[in-house]
Coordinates of C-alpha atoms in Angstrom, one line a residue:
M1 CA 0.0 0.0 0.0
T2 CA 1.4 3.4 -1.0
V3 CA 0.5 7.0 -0.3
M4 CA -0.4 7.6 -3.9
L5 CA -2.7 4.5 -4.2
R6 CA -4.6 5.0 -1.0
P7 CA -4.1 8.7 0.0
A8 CA -7.4 9.1 1.8
L9 CA -6.2 6.7 4.4
Y10 CA -3.1 8.6 5.3
R11 CA -2.8 11.5 7.6
L12 CA 0.2 13.6 8.6
A13 CA -0.8 13.4 12.2
A14 CA 0.7 15.4 15.0
G15 CA 0.5 15.7 18.8
L16 CA -3.0 16.0 20.3
A17 CA -4.7 19.2 19.4
V18 CA -8.2 19.1 20.7
A19 CA -10.7 21.9 20.2
A20 CA -12.8 21.1 23.3
C21 CA -16.3 20.6 22.0
L22 CA -15.1 22.2 18.7
T23 CA -12.8 19.8 17.1
M24 CA -10.5 16.9 18.0
A25 CA -7.6 16.4 15.6
A26 CA -4.8 13.9 15.6
T27 CA -4.7 11.8 18.7
A28 CA -1.6 11.6 21.0
P29 CA -0.4 9.8 24.1
S30 CA -1.7 10.8 27.4
Q31 CA 1.7 11.2 29.0
V32 CA 0.6 9.1 32.0
R33 CA 3.5 7.3 33.6
A34 CA 3.7 3.5 33.0
D35 CA 4.1 3.0 36.8
E36 CA 1.1 5.0 37.7
A37 CA -0.9 3.2 40.3
P38 CA -4.4 2.0 39.2
V39 CA -7.5 3.0 41.1
A40 CA -7.9 0.8 44.2
A41 CA -10.2 -2.1 43.6
G42 CA -12.4 -1.2 46.6
D43 CA -13.2 2.2 45.1
I44 CA -14.9 1.0 41.9
S45 CA -17.2 -1.8 40.8
P46 CA -15.6 -4.7 39.0
P47 CA -16.2 -4.6 35.2
S48 CA -18.9 -6.8 33.7
R49 CA -18.0 -9.9 31.7
E50 CA -18.9 -8.0 28.5
R51 CA -16.7 -5.1 29.5
V52 CA -13.8 -7.4 30.2
R53 CA -14.2 -9.1 26.8
M54 CA -14.3 -5.8 24.9
N55 CA -11.4 -4.4 26.9
A56 CA -9.3 -7.4 25.8
R57 CA -10.3 -7.1 22.2
V58 CA -9.5 -3.4 22.1
F59 CA -6.1 -3.8 23.9
D60 CA -5.1 -6.7 21.7
A61 CA -6.0 -4.8 18.5
V62 CA -3.8 -1.8 19.6
W63 CA -0.9 -4.0 20.8
D64 CA -0.9 -6.2 17.7
T65 CA -1.2 -3.3 15.2
V66 CA 1.8 -1.5 16.8
R67 CA 3.8 -4.8 16.6
R68 CA 3.0 -5.4 13.0
S69 CA 2.7 -1.9 11.5
Y70 CA 4.7 0.7 13.4
Y71 CA 7.1 2.6 11.1
D72 CA 10.1 1.7 13.3
P73 CA 10.4 -2.2 13.3
D74 CA 12.5 -1.9 16.5
L75 CA 9.6 0.0 18.2
Q76 CA 12.0 2.7 19.5
G77 CA 13.8 0.0 21.5
V78 CA 10.7 -0.8 23.6
D79 CA 10.2 -4.4 24.8
W80 CA 6.7 -4.7 23.4
R81 CA 6.1 -8.1 24.9
E82 CA 6.9 -6.7 28.4
A83 CA 4.6 -3.8 27.7
R84 CA 1.8 -6.3 27.0
Q85 CA 2.5 -8.1 30.3
T86 CA 2.4 -4.8 32.2
F87 CA -0.6 -3.1 30.6
R88 CA -3.0 -5.9 29.4
P89 CA -4.1 -6.8 33.0
R90 CA -4.8 -3.2 33.8
A91 CA -6.6 -2.6 30.5
I92 CA -8.8 -5.7 30.9
A93 CA -9.7 -4.6 34.5
A94 CA -10.8 -1.1 33.4
P95 CA -14.3 -0.3 34.5
D96 CA -15.0 2.3 31.8
D97 CA -13.6 4.0 28.7
R98 CA -11.7 6.6 30.6
A99 CA -9.7 4.0 32.5
L100 CA -9.2 1.8 29.4
Y101 CA -7.9 4.6 27.2
R102 CA -5.6 5.9 30.0
E103 CA -3.9 2.5 30.0
L104 CA -3.7 2.3 26.2
S105 CA -2.3 5.8 26.1
A106 CA 0.3 5.0 28.8
M107 CA 1.5 2.0 26.8
L108 CA 1.7 4.0 23.5
D109 CA 3.6 6.7 25.4
L110 CA 6.5 4.3 25.7
L111 CA 7.2 4.8 22.0
D112 CA 8.0 8.5 22.6
D113 CA 6.0 9.3 19.5
D114 CA 3.7 12.3 19.6
H115 CA 1.6 10.7 16.8
A116 CA 0.8 7.4 18.4
G117 CA -2.5 7.5 20.3
A118 CA -5.9 5.9 20.8
A119 CA -9.1 7.9 20.8
S120 CA -12.1 6.6 22.7
P121 CA -15.5 6.2 21.0
A122 CA -16.6 9.5 22.6
A123 CA -13.5 11.2 21.3
V124 CA -14.1 9.8 17.8
R125 CA -17.6 11.2 17.8
R126 CA -16.2 14.6 18.7
Q127 CA -13.7 14.4 15.9
D128 CA -16.2 13.3 13.4
T129 CA -18.7 16.1 14.2
A130 CA -16.0 18.8 14.4
R131 CA -17.5 20.7 11.5
T132 CA -21.1 20.5 12.6
R133 CA -23.3 23.0 14.5
R134 CA -23.3 21.9 18.1
A135 CA -22.8 23.0 21.7
V136 CA -19.3 24.3 22.5
M137 CA -17.3 26.0 25.2
G138 CA -15.1 27.6 22.6
V139 CA -11.6 26.6 23.7
T140 CA -8.9 24.6 21.9
L141 CA -7.0 22.3 24.3
V142 CA -3.6 20.7 24.0
R143 CA -2.6 18.0 26.5
Q144 CA 0.2 19.4 28.6
D145 CA 0.9 16.6 31.2
G146 CA -1.2 13.7 32.4
D147 CA -4.7 15.1 33.0
L148 CA -3.6 18.8 32.5
W149 CA -4.6 20.6 29.4
R150 CA -3.3 23.9 28.1
I151 CA -5.8 26.4 26.5
E152 CA -4.2 27.0 23.1
S153 CA -6.9 29.4 21.8
V154 CA -10.2 30.9 22.7
R155 CA -12.8 31.3 20.0
S156 CA -14.1 34.8 19.5
S157 CA -17.7 35.5 20.8
S158 CA -17.7 32.0 22.5
P159 CA -18.9 31.2 26.1
A160 CA -15.3 30.8 27.1
E161 CA -14.3 34.2 25.9
A162 CA -17.3 35.7 27.7
A163 CA -16.2 34.0 30.9
G164 CA -12.7 35.5 30.6
V165 CA -10.8 32.4 29.8
E166 CA -7.4 33.2 28.1
P167 CA -4.9 31.4 25.9
G168 CA -2.0 29.9 27.9
W169 CA -4.1 29.0 30.9
V170 CA -4.1 25.4 32.1
L171 CA -7.3 23.4 32.6
Q172 CA -7.1 21.4 35.8
A173 CA -10.6 20.1 36.2
V174 CA -14.2 20.4 34.9
D175 CA -16.9 20.1 37.6
G176 CA -14.3 18.6 39.9
Q177 CA -13.0 15.9 37.5
S178 CA -10.2 15.9 35.0
W179 CA -11.1 16.4 31.3
G180 CA -11.2 12.9 29.9
V181 CA -11.9 10.8 26.8
D182 CA -15.5 10.3 27.9
F183 CA -16.3 13.9 28.7
D184 CA -19.0 15.9 26.7
V185 CA -21.0 19.1 27.0
E186 CA -24.6 20.0 26.6
D187 CA -26.2 23.2 25.5
G188 CA -27.1 25.4 28.5
Q189 CA -25.5 23.1 31.1
T190 CA -23.1 25.3 33.1
L191 CA -19.6 23.9 33.8
R192 CA -17.2 24.9 36.5
L193 CA -13.7 25.1 35.2
D194 CA -10.7 25.0 37.5
L195 CA -7.7 26.7 35.8
T196 CA -4.3 28.1 36.4
D197 CA -3.5 31.3 34.7
S198 CA -0.3 32.4 33.0
A199 CA 1.0 33.8 36.2
G200 CA 0.4 30.5 38.1
M201 CA -2.6 31.8 40.0
A202 CA -5.7 29.5 40.5
R203 CA -8.8 30.6 38.6
Q204 CA -12.3 29.2 38.8
V205 CA -14.8 30.3 36.2
S206 CA -18.3 29.1 35.1
V207 CA -18.9 28.5 31.4
T208 CA -22.3 27.8 29.9
P209 CA -21.9 26.0 26.5
R210 CA -24.1 27.0 23.7
V211 CA -24.8 25.9 20.2
M212 CA -22.6 27.6 17.6
D213 CA -21.8 27.2 14.0
P214 CA -18.6 25.3 13.3
V215 CA -15.4 27.1 12.6
P216 CA -14.9 26.8 8.8
A217 CA -11.9 24.7 7.8
F218 CA -10.8 27.3 5.3
S219 CA -11.5 31.1 5.1
A220 CA -10.3 34.1 3.1
D221 CA -9.6 37.6 4.4
T222 CA -9.4 40.3 1.6
S223 CA -9.7 43.3 3.9
R224 CA -6.1 44.5 3.3
P225 CA -5.4 46.2 -0.1
G226 CA -3.2 44.1 -2.3
V227 CA -3.1 41.1 0.1
V228 CA -5.3 38.0 0.6
V229 CA -4.9 36.0 3.8
L230 CA -6.0 32.4 3.5
R231 CA -6.7 30.8 6.9
I232 CA -6.3 27.0 6.9
E233 CA -7.5 25.4 10.1
A234 CA -6.5 21.9 9.0
F235 CA -5.5 20.0 5.8
E236 CA -9.0 18.6 5.3
R237 CA -10.7 17.1 2.2
G238 CA -11.3 19.8 -0.4
L239 CA -8.4 22.1 0.5
G240 CA -6.7 22.0 -2.9
R241 CA -10.0 22.7 -4.7
W242 CA -10.8 25.6 -2.4
L243 CA -7.3 27.1 -2.7
G244 CA -7.5 26.9 -6.5
E245 CA -10.9 28.7 -6.5
R246 CA -9.6 31.5 -4.3
L247 CA -6.2 31.9 -6.0
A248 CA -7.8 32.0 -9.5
A249 CA -10.0 34.9 -8.4
I250 CA -7.2 37.2 -7.1
P251 CA -5.8 40.0 -9.3
A252 CA -2.2 39.7 -10.6
G253 CA 0.2 41.3 -8.1
T254 CA -1.8 40.4 -5.1
D255 CA 0.3 39.0 -2.3
V256 CA -0.8 35.7 -0.8
I257 CA -0.5 34.8 2.9
L258 CA -1.3 31.3 4.1
D259 CA -2.1 31.2 7.9
L260 CA -1.2 27.8 9.3
R261 CA -0.9 28.8 12.9
G262 CA -2.5 26.3 15.2
N263 CA -3.0 23.9 12.3
P264 CA -2.6 20.3 13.5
G265 CA -2.1 18.8 10.0
G266 CA -4.3 16.4 8.1
L267 CA -4.4 14.6 4.8
L268 CA -1.2 14.0 2.8
L269 CA -3.2 14.3 -0.5
E270 CA -4.3 17.8 0.5
A271 CA -0.8 18.9 1.4
D272 CA 0.3 17.8 -2.0
A273 CA -2.6 19.6 -3.6
A274 CA -1.8 22.8 -1.7
L275 CA 1.8 22.7 -2.8
S276 CA 0.7 22.3 -6.4
C277 CA -0.7 25.8 -6.2
F278 CA 2.8 27.2 -5.8
L279 CA 5.3 24.6 -7.2
P280 CA 5.5 23.0 -10.7
A281 CA 4.1 19.5 -11.4
Q282 CA 6.5 16.6 -10.9
Q283 CA 8.9 18.6 -8.6
E284 CA 10.0 16.4 -5.8
W285 CA 9.2 17.9 -2.4
A286 CA 9.7 15.1 0.1
T287 CA 10.7 11.4 0.7
R288 CA 8.6 8.9 2.5
I289 CA 10.5 6.1 4.2
S290 CA 8.6 2.9 4.8
R291 CA 8.9 0.4 7.7
A292 CA 11.2 -1.6 5.5
G293 CA 13.4 1.4 5.0
R294 CA 12.5 1.8 1.4
P295 CA 12.4 5.5 0.3
V296 CA 9.7 6.7 -2.0
A297 CA 10.0 10.2 -3.5
L298 CA 6.9 12.4 -3.3
S299 CA 6.3 14.6 -6.4
I300 CA 3.9 17.4 -7.0
M301 CA 0.6 16.1 -8.5
P302 CA -1.8 18.6 -10.0
G303 CA -4.6 19.3 -7.5
C304 CA -5.0 23.0 -7.1
G305 CA -8.6 23.2 -8.3
S306 CA -9.0 24.4 -11.9
L307 CA -5.6 26.1 -12.0
S308 CA -3.5 24.6 -14.7
G309 CA -0.2 25.6 -13.0
P310 CA 1.3 27.3 -10.0
I311 CA 0.6 31.0 -9.4
P312 CA 3.3 33.6 -9.8
N313 CA 2.3 35.7 -6.8
D314 CA 4.5 36.4 -3.9
V315 CA 3.7 34.1 -0.9
A316 CA 4.3 34.0 2.8
L317 CA 3.2 31.5 5.4
L318 CA 2.4 32.1 9.1
V319 CA 3.4 29.3 11.5
D320 CA 3.8 28.9 15.3
G321 CA 4.6 26.2 17.9
S322 CA 1.2 24.6 17.3
S323 CA 1.7 24.2 13.5
R324 CA 2.2 20.5 13.1
S325 CA 2.6 17.8 10.5
A326 CA 1.2 18.9 7.1
A327 CA 1.4 22.5 8.5
E328 CA 5.2 21.9 8.8
L329 CA 6.0 20.0 5.7
T330 CA 4.2 22.6 3.5
P331 CA 6.2 25.6 4.7
A332 CA 9.4 23.5 4.7
A333 CA 8.8 22.5 1.0
L334 CA 8.1 26.1 -0.1
Q335 CA 11.0 27.5 2.0
E336 CA 13.5 25.0 0.6
A337 CA 12.3 25.8 -2.9
G338 CA 12.7 29.5 -2.3
R339 CA 9.1 30.0 -3.2
A340 CA 7.8 31.6 0.0
L341 CA 8.8 33.4 3.2
V342 CA 7.9 31.7 6.4
V343 CA 7.0 34.1 9.3
G344 CA 6.2 33.5 12.9
E345 CA 7.5 31.0 15.5
P346 CA 9.3 27.7 15.1
T347 CA 6.9 24.8 14.5
A348 CA 6.3 21.8 16.7
G349 CA 8.6 19.3 15.0
S350 CA 5.9 16.7 14.8
V351 CA 6.0 15.2 11.3
L352 CA 5.4 11.5 10.5
I353 CA 3.0 9.8 8.1
S354 CA 0.3 8.1 10.1
Q355 CA -2.8 6.0 9.5
D356 CA -6.0 5.7 11.4
S357 CA -7.4 2.2 12.2
P358 CA -10.8 1.5 13.8
L359 CA -11.0 -0.3 17.1
P360 CA -13.6 -2.9 18.1
D361 CA -15.5 -0.6 20.4
G362 CA -15.7 2.3 18.0
G363 CA -12.5 4.0 19.1
R364 CA -9.7 4.8 16.8
L365 CA -5.9 4.1 16.8
T366 CA -3.6 6.6 15.1
L367 CA -0.2 5.2 14.4
S368 CA 2.9 6.3 12.5
R369 CA 3.4 4.2 9.5
A370 CA 6.3 6.0 7.7
D371 CA 9.1 8.5 8.3
Y372 CA 9.4 11.7 6.3
V373 CA 12.3 13.9 5.2
T374 CA 12.3 17.0 3.0
A375 CA 13.6 17.2 -0.5
G376 CA 16.7 18.7 1.0
G377 CA 17.2 15.7 3.2
V378 CA 16.0 17.3 6.5
R379 CA 14.1 15.2 9.0
L380 CA 11.6 17.6 10.6
E381 CA 10.6 15.2 13.3
K382 CA 11.6 16.6 16.7
R383 CA 13.2 19.6 14.8
G384 CA 10.4 21.6 13.1
V385 CA 10.7 24.5 10.7
T386 CA 12.6 27.7 11.6
P387 CA 10.9 30.7 10.1
D388 CA 12.7 33.2 7.9
L389 CA 11.3 35.9 10.1
V390 CA 10.9 34.9 13.7
V391 CA 8.0 36.9 15.2
V392 CA 6.5 35.9 18.6
R393 CA 2.9 36.7 19.4
T394 CA 2.5 37.3 23.1
P395 CA -0.5 36.7 25.3
E396 CA -0.9 40.5 25.5
D397 CA -1.0 40.7 21.7
R398 CA -3.8 38.1 21.7
R399 CA -5.7 40.0 24.3
T400 CA -5.5 43.3 22.4
G401 CA -6.0 41.8 19.0
R402 CA -2.5 42.6 17.7
D403 CA -1.0 40.3 15.2
P404 CA 2.7 41.2 14.7
A405 CA 3.4 38.1 12.6
L406 CA 0.8 39.0 10.1
D407 CA 1.9 42.6 10.1
A408 CA 5.5 41.4 9.5
A409 CA 4.5 39.2 6.6
V410 CA 2.5 42.0 4.9
A411 CA 5.5 44.3 5.3
A412 CA 8.0 41.7 4.0
L413 CA 5.9 40.9 0.9
A414 CA 5.7 44.6 0.1
L415 CA 9.5 44.7 -0.4
E416 CA 11.2 43.8 -3.6
P417 CA 12.3 40.1 -3.7
S418 CA 16.0 40.9 -3.2
A419 CA 15.0 43.0 -0.1
Q420 CA 12.8 40.2 1.2
R421 CA 15.7 37.8 1.0
A422 CA 18.1 40.2 2.7
R423 CA 15.6 40.9 5.5
A424 CA 15.0 37.2 6.0
A425 CA 18.7 36.4 6.1
E426 CA 19.2 39.2 8.6
A427 CA 16.4 38.2 10.9
R428 CA 16.9 34.4 10.8
P429 CA 18.5 33.2 14.0
S430 CA 21.8 31.4 13.8
L431 CA 21.6 27.6 14.6

């Protein structure tokens, strides 16, 4: 099976980026320690016979898929049989999904791979309804450590914004319990959030979720003269076609800015389609390395909507520490080709080619199936992309609505190409 033959199955997945009650993207390990003590038997009811059987089926499916299909045949040096002996009894004894998926995540965490993770049935339902109208709090969460979640962003006009929740705060508990795989929200049902703010002070706020329209996967901002800003929330199905339509409609000489900040990645096919809007067909832009160590060159395939070739317009990309996977390989490819300026903050360094597999209970396993290096031979995993212009957006910038990275990109594109390169070389940090 190759990427080109079955592209819809492959996802460039990165660390867990969950829009709580908005979207859940690629799944990642829970960071729970392998030696964490299970709940005392006297505190919970023993699982039913049906529960035990399903727990065993789910555990065995995860364990065996990793053994057979993980991109590193040495499994990062982990003794996978010993892991089975340690975690299978705990998983089988789990009384509910929260306990089961905690054990699965703890086992997968041994791989030290931000892409390997198991999503419970409830989490899968949240993922699959991310682009539907539903009740939301309006925050995007990224797992920080164990049961702690960092507020990555707060949606404008959402219940969370109205309650005063700010990016960078850490979610400790919801109604007295940790945010978990089985948690959900209901319209009008007030929730008590225990948080720690950016200064380390404890905060307790009440948030009443309400039904809101979904955040669009792609959007265009033409409010600045001579510039179009194309916001890409994720590399989802239809991105190439949408980009082609937008780019075909802009006047010659219009500068193009792709905003990939907070983008967790997505489909490999759509990353290739997006690149085809800016790079010529058949140009090699990456190499995929299989479990067997066999390299396969990835070349640009036409996919930018109705456009017959790449646009000539000047291009910049905005990235940050939450740009992952496809939102890293895309700027890396355009940066290496000298086709675009990359502006913002260094990316997450979370780039492997993964595949989703269904689990017997309706959950989902995301697992790295291949490694990836750029056309220039750079392995982005654990390294990320260094912007040409490093511009940090502070919490104060977010509170006041300032966007220095966007401003810097607009200013840089207004310069002549030679001046752009000189400014980028001057601003780029030495490594």
